[in-house]
Short mmCIF file of C-alpha atoms and ligand atoms in Angstrom, two decimals:
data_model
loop_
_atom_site.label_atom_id
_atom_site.label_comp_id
_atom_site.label_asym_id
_atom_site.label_seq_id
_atom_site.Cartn_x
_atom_site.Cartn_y
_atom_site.Cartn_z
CA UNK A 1 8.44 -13.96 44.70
CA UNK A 2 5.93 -12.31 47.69
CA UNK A 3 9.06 -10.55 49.08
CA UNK A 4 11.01 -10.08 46.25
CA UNK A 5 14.25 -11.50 44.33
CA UNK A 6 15.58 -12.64 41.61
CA UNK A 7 14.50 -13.06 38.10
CA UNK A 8 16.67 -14.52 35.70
CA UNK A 9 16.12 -14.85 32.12
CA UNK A 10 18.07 -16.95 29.63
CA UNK A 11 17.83 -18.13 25.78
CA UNK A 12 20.16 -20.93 24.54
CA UNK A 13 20.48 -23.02 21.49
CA UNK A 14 20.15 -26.83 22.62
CA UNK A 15 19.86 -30.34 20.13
CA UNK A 16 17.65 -32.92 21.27
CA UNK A 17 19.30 -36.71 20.10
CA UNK A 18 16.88 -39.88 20.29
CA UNK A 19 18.13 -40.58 23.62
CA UNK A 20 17.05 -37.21 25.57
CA UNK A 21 13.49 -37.19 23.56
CA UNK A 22 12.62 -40.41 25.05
CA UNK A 23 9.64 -40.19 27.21
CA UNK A 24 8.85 -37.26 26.49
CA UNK A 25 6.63 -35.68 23.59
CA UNK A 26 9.24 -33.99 21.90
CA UNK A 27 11.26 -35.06 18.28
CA UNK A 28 15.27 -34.71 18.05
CA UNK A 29 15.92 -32.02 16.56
CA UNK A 30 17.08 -28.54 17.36
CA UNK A 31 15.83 -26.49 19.77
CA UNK A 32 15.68 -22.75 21.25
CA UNK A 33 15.48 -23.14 25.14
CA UNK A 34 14.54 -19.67 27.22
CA UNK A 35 14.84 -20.35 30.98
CA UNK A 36 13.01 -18.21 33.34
CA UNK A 37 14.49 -18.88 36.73
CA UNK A 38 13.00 -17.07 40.22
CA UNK A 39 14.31 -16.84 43.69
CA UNK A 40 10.32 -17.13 45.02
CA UNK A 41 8.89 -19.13 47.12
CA UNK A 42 8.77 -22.54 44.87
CA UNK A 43 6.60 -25.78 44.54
CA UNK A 44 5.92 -28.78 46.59
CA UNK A 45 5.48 -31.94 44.36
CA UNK A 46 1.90 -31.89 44.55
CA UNK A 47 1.18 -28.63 43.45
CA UNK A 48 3.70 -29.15 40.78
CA UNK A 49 1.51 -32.16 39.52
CA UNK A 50 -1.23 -29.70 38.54
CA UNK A 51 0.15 -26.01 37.77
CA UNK A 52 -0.62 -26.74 34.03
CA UNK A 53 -4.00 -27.71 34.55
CA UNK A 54 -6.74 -24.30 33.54
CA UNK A 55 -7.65 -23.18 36.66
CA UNK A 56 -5.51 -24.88 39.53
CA UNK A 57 -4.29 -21.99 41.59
CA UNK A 58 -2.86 -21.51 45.30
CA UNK A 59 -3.93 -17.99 44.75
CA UNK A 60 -6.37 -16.25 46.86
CA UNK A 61 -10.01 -15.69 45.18
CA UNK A 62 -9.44 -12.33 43.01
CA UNK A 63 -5.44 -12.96 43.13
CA UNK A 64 -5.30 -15.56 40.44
CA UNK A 65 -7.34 -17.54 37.60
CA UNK A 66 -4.60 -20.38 37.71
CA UNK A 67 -5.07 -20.13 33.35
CA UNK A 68 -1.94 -18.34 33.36
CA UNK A 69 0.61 -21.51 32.90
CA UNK A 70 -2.63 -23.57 31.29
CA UNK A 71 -1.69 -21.31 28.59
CA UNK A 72 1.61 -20.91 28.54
CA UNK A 73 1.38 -24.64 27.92
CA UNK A 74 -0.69 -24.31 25.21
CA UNK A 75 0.86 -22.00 23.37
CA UNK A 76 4.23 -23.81 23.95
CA UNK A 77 2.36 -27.51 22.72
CA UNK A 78 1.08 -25.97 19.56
CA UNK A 79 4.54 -24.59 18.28
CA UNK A 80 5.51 -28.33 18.71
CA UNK A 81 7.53 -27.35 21.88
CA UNK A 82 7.78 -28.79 25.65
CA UNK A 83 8.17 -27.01 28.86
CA UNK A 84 10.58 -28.79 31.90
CA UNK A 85 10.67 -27.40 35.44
CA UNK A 86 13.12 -27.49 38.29
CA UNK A 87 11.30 -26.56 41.58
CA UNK A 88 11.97 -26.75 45.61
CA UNK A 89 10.19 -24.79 48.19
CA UNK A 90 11.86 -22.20 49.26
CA UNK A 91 14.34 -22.22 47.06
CA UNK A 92 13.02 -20.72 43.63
CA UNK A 93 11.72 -22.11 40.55
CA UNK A 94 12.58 -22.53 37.09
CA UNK A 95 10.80 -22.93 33.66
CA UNK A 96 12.78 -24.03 30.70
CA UNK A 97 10.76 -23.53 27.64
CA UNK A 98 11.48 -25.75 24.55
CA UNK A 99 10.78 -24.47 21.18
CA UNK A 100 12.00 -25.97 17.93
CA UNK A 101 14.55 -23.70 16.23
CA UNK A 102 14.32 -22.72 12.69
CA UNK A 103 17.00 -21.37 10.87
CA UNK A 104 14.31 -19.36 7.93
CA UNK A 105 14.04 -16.04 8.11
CA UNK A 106 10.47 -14.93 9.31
CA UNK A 107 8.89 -12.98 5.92
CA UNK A 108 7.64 -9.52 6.79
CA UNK A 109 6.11 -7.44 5.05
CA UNK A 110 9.00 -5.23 4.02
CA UNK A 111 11.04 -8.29 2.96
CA UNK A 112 8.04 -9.11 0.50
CA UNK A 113 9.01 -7.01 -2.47
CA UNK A 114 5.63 -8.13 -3.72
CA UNK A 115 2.27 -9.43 -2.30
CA UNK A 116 0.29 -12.11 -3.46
CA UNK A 117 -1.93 -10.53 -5.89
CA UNK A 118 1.33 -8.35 -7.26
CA UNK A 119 0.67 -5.53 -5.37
CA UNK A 120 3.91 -3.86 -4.03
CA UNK A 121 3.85 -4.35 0.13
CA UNK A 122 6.34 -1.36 0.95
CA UNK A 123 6.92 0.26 4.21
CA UNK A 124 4.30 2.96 3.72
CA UNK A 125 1.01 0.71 3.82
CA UNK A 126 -1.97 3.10 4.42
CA UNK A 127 -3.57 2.69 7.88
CA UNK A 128 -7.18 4.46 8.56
CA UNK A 129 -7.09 5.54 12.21
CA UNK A 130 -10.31 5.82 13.66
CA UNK A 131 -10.32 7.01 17.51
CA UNK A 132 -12.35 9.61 18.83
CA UNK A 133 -9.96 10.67 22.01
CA UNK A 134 -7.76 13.18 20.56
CA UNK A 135 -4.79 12.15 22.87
CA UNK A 136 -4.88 8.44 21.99
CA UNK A 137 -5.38 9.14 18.43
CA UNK A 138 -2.37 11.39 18.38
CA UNK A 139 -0.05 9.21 20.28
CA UNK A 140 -0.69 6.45 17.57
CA UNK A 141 -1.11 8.28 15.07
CA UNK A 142 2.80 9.80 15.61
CA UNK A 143 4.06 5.83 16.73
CA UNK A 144 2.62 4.27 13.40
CA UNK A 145 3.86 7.32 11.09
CA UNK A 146 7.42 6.48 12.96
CA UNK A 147 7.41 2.77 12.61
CA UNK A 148 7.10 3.91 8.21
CA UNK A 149 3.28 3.55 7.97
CA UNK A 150 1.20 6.23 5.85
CA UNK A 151 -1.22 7.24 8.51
CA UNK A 152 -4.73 8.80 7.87
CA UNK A 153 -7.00 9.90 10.55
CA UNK A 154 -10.37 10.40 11.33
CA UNK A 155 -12.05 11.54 14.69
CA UNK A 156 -15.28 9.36 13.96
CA UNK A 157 -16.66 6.95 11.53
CA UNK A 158 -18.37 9.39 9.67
CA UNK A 159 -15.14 11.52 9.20
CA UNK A 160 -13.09 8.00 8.24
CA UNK A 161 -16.31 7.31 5.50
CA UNK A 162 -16.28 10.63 3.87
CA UNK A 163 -12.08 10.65 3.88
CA UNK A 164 -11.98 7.11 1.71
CA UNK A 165 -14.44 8.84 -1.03
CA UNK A 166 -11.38 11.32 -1.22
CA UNK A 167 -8.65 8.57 -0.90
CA UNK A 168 -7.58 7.26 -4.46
CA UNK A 169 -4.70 5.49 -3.34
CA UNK A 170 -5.23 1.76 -1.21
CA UNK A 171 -5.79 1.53 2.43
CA UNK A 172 -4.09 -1.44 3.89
CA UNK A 173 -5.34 -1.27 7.19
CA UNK A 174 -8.59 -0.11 8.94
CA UNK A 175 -7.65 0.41 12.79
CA UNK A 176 -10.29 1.73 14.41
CA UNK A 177 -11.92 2.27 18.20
CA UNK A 178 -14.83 0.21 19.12
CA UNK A 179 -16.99 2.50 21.06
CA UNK A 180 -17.39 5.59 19.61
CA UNK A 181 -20.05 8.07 19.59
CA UNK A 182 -22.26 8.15 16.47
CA UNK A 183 -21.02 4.77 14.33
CA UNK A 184 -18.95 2.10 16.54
CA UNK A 185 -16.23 0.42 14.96
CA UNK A 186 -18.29 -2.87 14.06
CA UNK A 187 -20.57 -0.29 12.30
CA UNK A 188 -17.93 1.53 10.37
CA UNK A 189 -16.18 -1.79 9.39
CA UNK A 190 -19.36 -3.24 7.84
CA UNK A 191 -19.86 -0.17 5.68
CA UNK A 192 -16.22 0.07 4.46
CA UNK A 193 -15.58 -4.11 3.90
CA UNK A 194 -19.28 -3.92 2.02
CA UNK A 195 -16.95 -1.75 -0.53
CA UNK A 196 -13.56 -2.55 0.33
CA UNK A 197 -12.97 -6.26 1.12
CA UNK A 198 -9.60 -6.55 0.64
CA UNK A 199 -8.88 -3.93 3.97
CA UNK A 200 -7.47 -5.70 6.74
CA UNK A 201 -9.32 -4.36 10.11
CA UNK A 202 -7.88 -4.16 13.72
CA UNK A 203 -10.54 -3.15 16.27
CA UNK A 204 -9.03 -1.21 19.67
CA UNK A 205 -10.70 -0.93 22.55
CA UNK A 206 -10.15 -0.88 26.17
CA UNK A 207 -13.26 -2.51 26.78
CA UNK A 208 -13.17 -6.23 26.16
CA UNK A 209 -16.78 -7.56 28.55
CA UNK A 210 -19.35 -9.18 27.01
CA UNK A 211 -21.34 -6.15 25.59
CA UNK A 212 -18.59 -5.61 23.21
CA UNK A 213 -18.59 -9.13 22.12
CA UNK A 214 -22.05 -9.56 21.45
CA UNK A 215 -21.82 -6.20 19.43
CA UNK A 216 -20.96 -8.40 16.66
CA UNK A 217 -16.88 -8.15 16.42
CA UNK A 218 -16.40 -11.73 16.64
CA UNK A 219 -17.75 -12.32 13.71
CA UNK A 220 -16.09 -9.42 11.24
CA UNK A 221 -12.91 -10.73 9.51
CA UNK A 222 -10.81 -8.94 12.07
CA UNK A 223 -8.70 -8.86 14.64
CA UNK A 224 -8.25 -7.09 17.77
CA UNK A 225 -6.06 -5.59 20.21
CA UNK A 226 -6.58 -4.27 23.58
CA UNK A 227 -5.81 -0.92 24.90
CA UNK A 228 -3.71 0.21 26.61
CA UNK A 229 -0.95 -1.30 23.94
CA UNK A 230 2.41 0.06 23.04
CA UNK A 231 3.75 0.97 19.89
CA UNK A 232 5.59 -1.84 19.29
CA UNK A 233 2.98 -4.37 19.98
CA UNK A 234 0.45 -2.21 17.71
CA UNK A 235 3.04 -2.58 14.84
CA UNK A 236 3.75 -6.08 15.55
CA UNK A 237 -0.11 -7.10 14.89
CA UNK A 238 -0.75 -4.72 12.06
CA UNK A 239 2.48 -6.65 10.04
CA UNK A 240 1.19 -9.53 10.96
CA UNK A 241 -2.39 -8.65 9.64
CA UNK A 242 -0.66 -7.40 6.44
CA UNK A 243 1.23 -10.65 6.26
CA UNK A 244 -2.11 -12.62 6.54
CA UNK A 245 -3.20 -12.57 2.64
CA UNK A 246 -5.66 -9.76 1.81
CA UNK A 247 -8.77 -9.15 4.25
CA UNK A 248 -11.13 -11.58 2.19
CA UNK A 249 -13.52 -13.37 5.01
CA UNK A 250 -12.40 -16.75 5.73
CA UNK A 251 -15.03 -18.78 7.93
CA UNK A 252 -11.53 -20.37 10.44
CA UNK A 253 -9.98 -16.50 10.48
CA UNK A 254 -13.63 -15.73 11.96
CA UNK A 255 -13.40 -17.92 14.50
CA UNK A 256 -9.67 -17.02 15.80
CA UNK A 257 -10.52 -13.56 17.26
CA UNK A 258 -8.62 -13.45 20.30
CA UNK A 259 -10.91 -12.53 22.08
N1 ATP B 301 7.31 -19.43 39.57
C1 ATP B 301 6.49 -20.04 40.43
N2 ATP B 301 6.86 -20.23 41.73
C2 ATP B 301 6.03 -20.86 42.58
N3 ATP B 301 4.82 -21.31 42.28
C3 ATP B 301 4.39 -21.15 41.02
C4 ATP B 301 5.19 -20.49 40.04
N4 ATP B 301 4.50 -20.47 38.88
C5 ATP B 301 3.33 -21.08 39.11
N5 ATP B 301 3.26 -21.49 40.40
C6 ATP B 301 2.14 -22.23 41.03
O1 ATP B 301 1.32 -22.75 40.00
C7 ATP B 301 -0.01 -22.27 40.18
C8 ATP B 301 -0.65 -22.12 38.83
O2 ATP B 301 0.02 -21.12 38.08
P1 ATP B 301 -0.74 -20.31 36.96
O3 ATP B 301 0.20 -19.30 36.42
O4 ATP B 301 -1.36 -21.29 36.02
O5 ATP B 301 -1.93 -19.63 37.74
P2 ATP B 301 -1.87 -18.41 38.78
O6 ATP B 301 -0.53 -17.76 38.75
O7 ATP B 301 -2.34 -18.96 40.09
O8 ATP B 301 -2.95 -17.45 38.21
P3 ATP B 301 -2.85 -16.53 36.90
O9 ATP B 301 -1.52 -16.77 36.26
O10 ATP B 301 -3.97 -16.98 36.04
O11 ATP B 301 -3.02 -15.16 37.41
C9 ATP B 301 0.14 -20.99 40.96
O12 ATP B 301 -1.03 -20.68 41.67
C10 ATP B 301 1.28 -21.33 41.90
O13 ATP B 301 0.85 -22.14 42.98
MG1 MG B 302 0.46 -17.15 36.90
#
């Protein structure tokens, strides 16, 4: 929408019979459907034909990497989903999105009275902060501590090394900065999983360029998330970290960093 409009956003519960699957890829069965409808400029048929395919953009250079529906296809294909789109120029656009509809509860952490290995998962898992800026360690440091999580921080990795000889109790979660003066992140997580492999660890940084990835985080049994983040998402990845089993390496896990 260059000049503006309309964006309109709606979820609805829909059953696919037989008869409406046919020719497409999709089972009967029930479905969530979330519509994303514009006002923009909309599609011709030919560029229709190829907005899923990676890299097909009517951006200018810089403006676009035409991966953006590439993946939203993807992601919508692997959760055994389809995607259907009503398009005219001029007139707007708009993306149904077809995902199969469960009716089980998702399990969280704080609906698992007990872990695998017995181990109570609570609301207060332990999270080791490790962020030298003062500001950004403060501002998570107060989100996590609000969203129930036991926080314990440390303004480098040699601060976060000395504080779990102190610690008695478990630390759930390593979240830590990348680049950092004096250890990095990749350093400090080596040291602690060498003792502590059952820690989860979640890498920040707000650098994500190839240095960084040849530093070696793809291939720690981690996961990452790129600053800036809010809150919300930060809490969303760390329960589903916690809800991943304990931190023990496993070789596919390695090779999932989203990075
Ligand atoms: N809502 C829409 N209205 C009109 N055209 C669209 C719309 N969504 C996608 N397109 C067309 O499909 C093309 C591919 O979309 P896609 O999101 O894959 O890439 P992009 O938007 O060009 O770049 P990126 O999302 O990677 O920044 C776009 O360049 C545009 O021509
Ligand atoms: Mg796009």
């Amino acid at each position: 929408m260059p000049r503006g409009g309309r964006l309109h956003i709606a979820l609805a519960n829909l059953t696919l019979d037989a008869f409406s699957c046919s020719g497409r890829e999709l089972a009967a069965g029930d479905y969530v459907r979330m519509s994303v409808a514009d006002t923009g400029c909309g599609m011709s048929e030919e560029t229709l034909s190829y907005i899923f395919e990676p890299f097909f953009t009517t951006k200018d250079e810089g403006r676009g990497t035409g991966l953006g529906l590439a993946m939203v296809y993807g992601i919508v294909s692997q959760a055994g989903g389809g995607i259907d789109v009503e398009t005219a120029v001029g007139r707007g656009t708009t993306f149904h999105i077809l995902l199969p509809r469960t009716t089980e509860q998702e399990r969280l952490p704080e609906d698992m009275a007990h872990g695998a290995d017995g181990t109570a998962v609570g609301h207060s898992e332990a999270i080791l902060l490790v962020e030298d800026d003062e500001h950004v360690r403060t501002f998570v440091a107060k989100g996590l501590q609000k969203s129930g999580f036991t926080v314990l921080c440390a303004a480098s990795g040699e601060e976060a090394l000395a504080l779990i000889e102190r610690h008695e109790e478990r630390i759930h979660v390593l979240l830590t900065d990348v680049v950092m003066p004096g250890l990095n992140g990749r350093e400090l997580s080596e040291r602690i999983l060498a003792r502590h492999g059952e820690m989860h660890v979640l890498f920040m940084s707000g650098y994500s360029d190839d240095a960084i990835l040849r530093s070696g985080i793809e291939t720690a049994h981690a996961d990452f998330i790129q600053k800036p983040f809010s809150i919300d998402e930060l809490t969303f990845t760390i329960r589903r970290l916690l809800c991943s089993g304990d931190g023990s390496p496993e070789p596919e896990a390695r090779k999932s960093m989203p990075m």
